[in-house]
Short mmCIF file of C-alpha atoms in Angstrom, two decimals:
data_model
loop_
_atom_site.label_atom_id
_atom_site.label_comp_id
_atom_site.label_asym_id
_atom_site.label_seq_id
_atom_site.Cartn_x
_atom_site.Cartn_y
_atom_site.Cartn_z
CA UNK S 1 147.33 43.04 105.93
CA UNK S 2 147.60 41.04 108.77
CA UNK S 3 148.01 40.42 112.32
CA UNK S 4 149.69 38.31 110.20
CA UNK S 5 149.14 40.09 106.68
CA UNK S 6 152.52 42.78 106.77
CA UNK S 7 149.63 45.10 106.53
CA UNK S 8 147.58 44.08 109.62
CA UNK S 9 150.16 43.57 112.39
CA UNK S 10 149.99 44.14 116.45
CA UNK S 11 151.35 46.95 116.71
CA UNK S 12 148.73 48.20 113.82
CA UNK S 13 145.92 47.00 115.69
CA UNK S 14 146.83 48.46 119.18
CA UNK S 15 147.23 51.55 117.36
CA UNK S 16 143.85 51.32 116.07
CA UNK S 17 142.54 50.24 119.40
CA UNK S 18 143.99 54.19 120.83
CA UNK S 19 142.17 55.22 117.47
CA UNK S 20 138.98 53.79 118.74
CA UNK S 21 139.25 55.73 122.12
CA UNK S 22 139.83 59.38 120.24
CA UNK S 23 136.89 59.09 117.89
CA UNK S 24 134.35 57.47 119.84
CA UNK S 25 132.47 60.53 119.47
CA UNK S 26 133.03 60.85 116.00
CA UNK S 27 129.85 61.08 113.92
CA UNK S 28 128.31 57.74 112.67
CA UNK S 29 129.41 59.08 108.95
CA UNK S 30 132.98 59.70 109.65
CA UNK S 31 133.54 56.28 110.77
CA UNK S 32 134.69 52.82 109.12
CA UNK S 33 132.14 50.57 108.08
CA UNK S 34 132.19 47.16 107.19
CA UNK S 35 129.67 48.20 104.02
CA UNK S 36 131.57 50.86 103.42
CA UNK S 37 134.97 48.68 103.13
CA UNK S 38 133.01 46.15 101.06
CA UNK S 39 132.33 49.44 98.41
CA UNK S 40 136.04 49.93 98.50
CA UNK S 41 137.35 46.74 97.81
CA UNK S 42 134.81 46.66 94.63
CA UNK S 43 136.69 49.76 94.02
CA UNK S 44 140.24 48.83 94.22
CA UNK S 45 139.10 45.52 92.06
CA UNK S 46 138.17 47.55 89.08
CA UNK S 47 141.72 49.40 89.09
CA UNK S 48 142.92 46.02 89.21
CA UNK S 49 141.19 43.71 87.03
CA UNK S 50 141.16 47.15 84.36
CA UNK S 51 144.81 48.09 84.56
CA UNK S 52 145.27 43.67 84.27
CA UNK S 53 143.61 43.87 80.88
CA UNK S 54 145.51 46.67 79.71
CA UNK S 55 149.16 45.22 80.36
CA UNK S 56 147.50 41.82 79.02
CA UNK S 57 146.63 43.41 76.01
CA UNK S 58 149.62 44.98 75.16
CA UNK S 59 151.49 41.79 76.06
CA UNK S 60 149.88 40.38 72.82
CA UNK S 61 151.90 43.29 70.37
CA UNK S 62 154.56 44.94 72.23
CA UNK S 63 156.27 42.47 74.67
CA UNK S 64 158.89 44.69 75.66
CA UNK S 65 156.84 47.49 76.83
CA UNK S 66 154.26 45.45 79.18
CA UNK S 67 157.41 43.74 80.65
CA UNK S 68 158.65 47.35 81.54
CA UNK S 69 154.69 47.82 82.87
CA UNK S 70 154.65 44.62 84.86
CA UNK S 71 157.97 45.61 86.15
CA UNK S 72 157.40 49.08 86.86
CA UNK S 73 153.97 48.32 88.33
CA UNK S 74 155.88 45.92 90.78
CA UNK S 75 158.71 48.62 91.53
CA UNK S 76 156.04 51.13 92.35
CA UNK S 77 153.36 48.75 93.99
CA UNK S 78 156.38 47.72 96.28
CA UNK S 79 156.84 51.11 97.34
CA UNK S 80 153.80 52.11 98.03
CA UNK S 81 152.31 49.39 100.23
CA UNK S 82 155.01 50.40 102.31
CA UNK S 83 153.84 53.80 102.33
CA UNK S 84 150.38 53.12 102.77
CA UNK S 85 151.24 50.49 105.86
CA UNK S 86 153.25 52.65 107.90
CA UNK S 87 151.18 56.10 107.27
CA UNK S 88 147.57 54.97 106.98
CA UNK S 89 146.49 58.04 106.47
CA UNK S 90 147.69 58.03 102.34
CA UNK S 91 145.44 55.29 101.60
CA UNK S 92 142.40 56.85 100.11
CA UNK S 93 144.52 58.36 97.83
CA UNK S 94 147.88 55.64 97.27
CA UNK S 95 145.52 52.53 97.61
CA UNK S 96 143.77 52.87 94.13
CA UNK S 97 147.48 54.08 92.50
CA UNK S 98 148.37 50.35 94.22
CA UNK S 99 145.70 48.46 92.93
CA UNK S 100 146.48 50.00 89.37
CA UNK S 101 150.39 49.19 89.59
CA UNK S 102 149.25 45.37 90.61
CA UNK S 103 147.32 45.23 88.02
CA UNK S 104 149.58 46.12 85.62
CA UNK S 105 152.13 43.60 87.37
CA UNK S 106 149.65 40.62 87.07
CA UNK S 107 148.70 41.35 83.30
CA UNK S 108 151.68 41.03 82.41
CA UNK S 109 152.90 37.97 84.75
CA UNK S 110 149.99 36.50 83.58
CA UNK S 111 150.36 37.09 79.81
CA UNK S 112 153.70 35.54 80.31
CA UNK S 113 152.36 32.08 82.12
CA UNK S 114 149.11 32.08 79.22
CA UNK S 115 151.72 31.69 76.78
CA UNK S 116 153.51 28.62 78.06
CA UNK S 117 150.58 27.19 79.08
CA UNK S 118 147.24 28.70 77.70
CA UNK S 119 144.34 28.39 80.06
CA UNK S 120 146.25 28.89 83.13
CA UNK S 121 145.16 32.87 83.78
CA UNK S 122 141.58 31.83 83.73
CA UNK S 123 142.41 28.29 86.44
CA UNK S 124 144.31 30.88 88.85
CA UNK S 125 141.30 33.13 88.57
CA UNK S 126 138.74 30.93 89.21
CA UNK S 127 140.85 29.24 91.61
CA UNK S 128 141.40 32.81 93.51
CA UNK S 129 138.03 33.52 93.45
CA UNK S 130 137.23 30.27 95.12
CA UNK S 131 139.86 30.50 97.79
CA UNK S 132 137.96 33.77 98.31
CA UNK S 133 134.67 32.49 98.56
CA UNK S 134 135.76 29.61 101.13
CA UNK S 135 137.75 31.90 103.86
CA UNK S 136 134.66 34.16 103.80
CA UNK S 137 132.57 31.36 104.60
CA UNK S 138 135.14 29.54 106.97
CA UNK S 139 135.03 33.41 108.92
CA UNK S 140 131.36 33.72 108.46
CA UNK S 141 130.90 30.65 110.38
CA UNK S 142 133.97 30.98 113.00
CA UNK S 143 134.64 27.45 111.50
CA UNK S 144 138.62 29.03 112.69
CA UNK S 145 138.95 31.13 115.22
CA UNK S 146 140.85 33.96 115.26
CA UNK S 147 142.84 33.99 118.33
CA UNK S 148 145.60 35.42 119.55
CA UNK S 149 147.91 31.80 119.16
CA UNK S 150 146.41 31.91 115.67
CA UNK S 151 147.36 35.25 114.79
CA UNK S 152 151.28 34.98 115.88
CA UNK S 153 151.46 31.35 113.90
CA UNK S 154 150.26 32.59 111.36
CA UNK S 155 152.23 35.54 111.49
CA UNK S 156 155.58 33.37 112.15
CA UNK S 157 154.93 31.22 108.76
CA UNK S 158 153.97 34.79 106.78
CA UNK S 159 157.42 35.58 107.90
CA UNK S 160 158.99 32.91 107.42
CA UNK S 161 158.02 32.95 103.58
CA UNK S 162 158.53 36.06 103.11
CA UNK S 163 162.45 35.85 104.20
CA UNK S 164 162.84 32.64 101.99
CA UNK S 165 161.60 34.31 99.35
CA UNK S 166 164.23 37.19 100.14
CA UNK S 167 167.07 34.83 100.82
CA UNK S 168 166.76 33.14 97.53
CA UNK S 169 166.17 36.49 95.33
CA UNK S 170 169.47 37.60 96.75
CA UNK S 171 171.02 33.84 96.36
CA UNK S 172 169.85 34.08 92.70
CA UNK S 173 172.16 36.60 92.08
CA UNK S 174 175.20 34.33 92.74
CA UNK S 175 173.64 31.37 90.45
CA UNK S 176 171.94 29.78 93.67
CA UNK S 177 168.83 28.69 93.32
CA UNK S 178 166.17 26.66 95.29
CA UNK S 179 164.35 24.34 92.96
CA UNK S 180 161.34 23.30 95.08
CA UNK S 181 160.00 26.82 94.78
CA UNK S 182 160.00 27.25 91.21
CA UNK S 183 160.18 23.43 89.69
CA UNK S 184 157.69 20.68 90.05
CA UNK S 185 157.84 17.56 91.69
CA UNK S 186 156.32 16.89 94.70
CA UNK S 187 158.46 18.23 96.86
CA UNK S 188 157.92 21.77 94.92
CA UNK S 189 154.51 21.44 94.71
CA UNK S 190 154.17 20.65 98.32
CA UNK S 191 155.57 23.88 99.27
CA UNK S 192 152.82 25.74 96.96
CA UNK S 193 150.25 24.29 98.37
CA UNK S 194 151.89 25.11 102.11
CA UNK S 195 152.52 28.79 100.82
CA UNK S 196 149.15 29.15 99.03
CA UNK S 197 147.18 27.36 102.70
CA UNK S 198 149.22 30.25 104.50
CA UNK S 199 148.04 32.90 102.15
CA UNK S 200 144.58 32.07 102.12
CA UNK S 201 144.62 31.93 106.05
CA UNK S 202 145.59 35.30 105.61
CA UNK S 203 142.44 36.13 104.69
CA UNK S 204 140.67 35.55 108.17
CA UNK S 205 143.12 37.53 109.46
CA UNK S 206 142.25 40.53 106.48
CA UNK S 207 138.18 39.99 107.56
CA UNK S 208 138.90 39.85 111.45
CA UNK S 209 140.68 43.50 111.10
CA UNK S 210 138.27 44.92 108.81
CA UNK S 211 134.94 43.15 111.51
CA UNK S 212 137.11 44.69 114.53
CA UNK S 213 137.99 48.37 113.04
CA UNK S 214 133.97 49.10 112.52
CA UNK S 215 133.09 47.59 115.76
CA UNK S 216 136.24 50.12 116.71
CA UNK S 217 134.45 52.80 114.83
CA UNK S 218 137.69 54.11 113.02
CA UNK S 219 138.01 56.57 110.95
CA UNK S 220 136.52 56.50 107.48
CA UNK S 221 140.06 56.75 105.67
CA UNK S 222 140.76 52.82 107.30
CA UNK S 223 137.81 51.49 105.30
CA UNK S 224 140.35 52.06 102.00
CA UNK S 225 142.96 50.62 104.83
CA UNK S 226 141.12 47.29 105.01
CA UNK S 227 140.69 47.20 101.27
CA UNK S 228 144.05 47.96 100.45
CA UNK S 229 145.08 44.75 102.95
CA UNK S 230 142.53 42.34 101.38
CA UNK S 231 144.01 43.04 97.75
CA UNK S 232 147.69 42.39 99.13
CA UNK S 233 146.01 38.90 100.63
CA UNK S 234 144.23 38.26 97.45
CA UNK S 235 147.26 39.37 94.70
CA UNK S 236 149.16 36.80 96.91
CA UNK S 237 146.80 34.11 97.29
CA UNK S 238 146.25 34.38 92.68
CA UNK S 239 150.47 34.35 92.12
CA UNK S 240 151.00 31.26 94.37
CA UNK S 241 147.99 29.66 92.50
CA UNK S 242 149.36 30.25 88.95
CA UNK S 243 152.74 29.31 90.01
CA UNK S 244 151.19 26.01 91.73
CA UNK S 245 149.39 25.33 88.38
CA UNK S 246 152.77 25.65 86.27
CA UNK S 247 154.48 23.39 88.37
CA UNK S 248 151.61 20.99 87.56
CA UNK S 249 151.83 21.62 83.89
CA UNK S 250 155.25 20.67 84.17
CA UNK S 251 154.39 17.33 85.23
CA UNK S 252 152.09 16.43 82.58
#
């Protein structure tokens, strides 16, 4: 999603900028709205919040077959942002199949953290929705600009993340392991609140594309684009959250 989102890059919004110039006289209808992106995100929630109870539910009698959900749902959810990102065109179609493999990823991750610690699920969700609620009304309000110096820091740190992330998957492998991601302490849960600050500045980033590609007048297909990025952003923002909250738990 991002300028700084993997979704919403530079090179994705120059493209849409050539868009803009080959469908200006596009009827009104065929064209991306931000109403019409706000009906799609509702959308893509209900895939994920439904498929979420599902693998939840199943958690509770049959373990073994939500982890092969959860895991399956990440597998697939993996591969098809990719998809989506680099052929645009596949989102009305791949974006809900997305939203349903997340949500059977997030069930299930969040079955697993309810157990150790029972309340947690509901404190990331609330927590998310919050998050939410406070980027739309930092946007709202330009209380941050988007700028271009603001896009490609942001972008940088997104990066950044992402290939620590990488680097200690693969490290993991060879009994390496970095304990201020996944331990408490301060130092670890100074580095979720870092990660979960970058994810939610995401966010602007997410709204700025989705403002832009109307004023644009883009095809009708990007509105499930723009959706598709602000469920990345917001599937992000929720993990960091109920990993911060287990590293507090920890503590206690």
């Amino acid at each position: 999603m991002k300028s700084s989102n993997p979704v919403f890059g530079n090179q994705v919004m120059e493209r849409y900028r050539q868009l803009a110039g080959s469908t200006s006289s596009m009827p009104i209808t065929e064209q991306m709205t931000i109403n019409g992106t706000i009906n799609k995100i509702f959308i893509l929630t209900i895939f994920l919040i439904g498929s979420a109870i599902v693998s939840w539910t199943i958690y509770s009698s049959s373990a073994g077959f939500a982890s092969l959900l959860g895991i399956g749902g990440i597998i697939v959810g993996f591969i098809l942002a990719l998809v989506i990102s680099f052929k645009n065109t596949t989102a009305p179609i791949l974006s809900p199949v997305y939203a349903i493999c997340e949500g059977l990823a997030m069930g299930f991750i969040s079955a697993v953290f309810e157990t150790m610690y029972p309340g947690i699920a509901f404190q990331a969700s609330f927590g998310t929705f919050g998050v939410l609620l406070t980027m739309i009304f930092v946007y709202k309000f330009r209380i941050i600009k988007v700028t271009e110096k603001f896009k490609t820091g942001l972008l940088i740190a997104t990066g950044g993340i992402a290939l620590l992330y990488l680097l200690t998957f693969i490290l993991s492998f060879f009994g390496i392991y970095a304990p201020f991601i996944y331990e408490g302490g301060l130092i670890g849960i100074g580095f979720s609140v870092l990660v979960i600050g970058i994810a939610s500045l995401n966010l602007l980033l997410d709204f700025d594309f989705i403002e832009k590609g109307a004023g644009y007048g883009l095809p009708k297909y990007m509105e499930w684009y723009g959706a598709f990025g602000i469920l990345v952003t917001v599937v992000w923002v929720y993990l960091e959250i109920l990993r911060l909250l287990a590293k507090l738990r920890q503590n206690e």
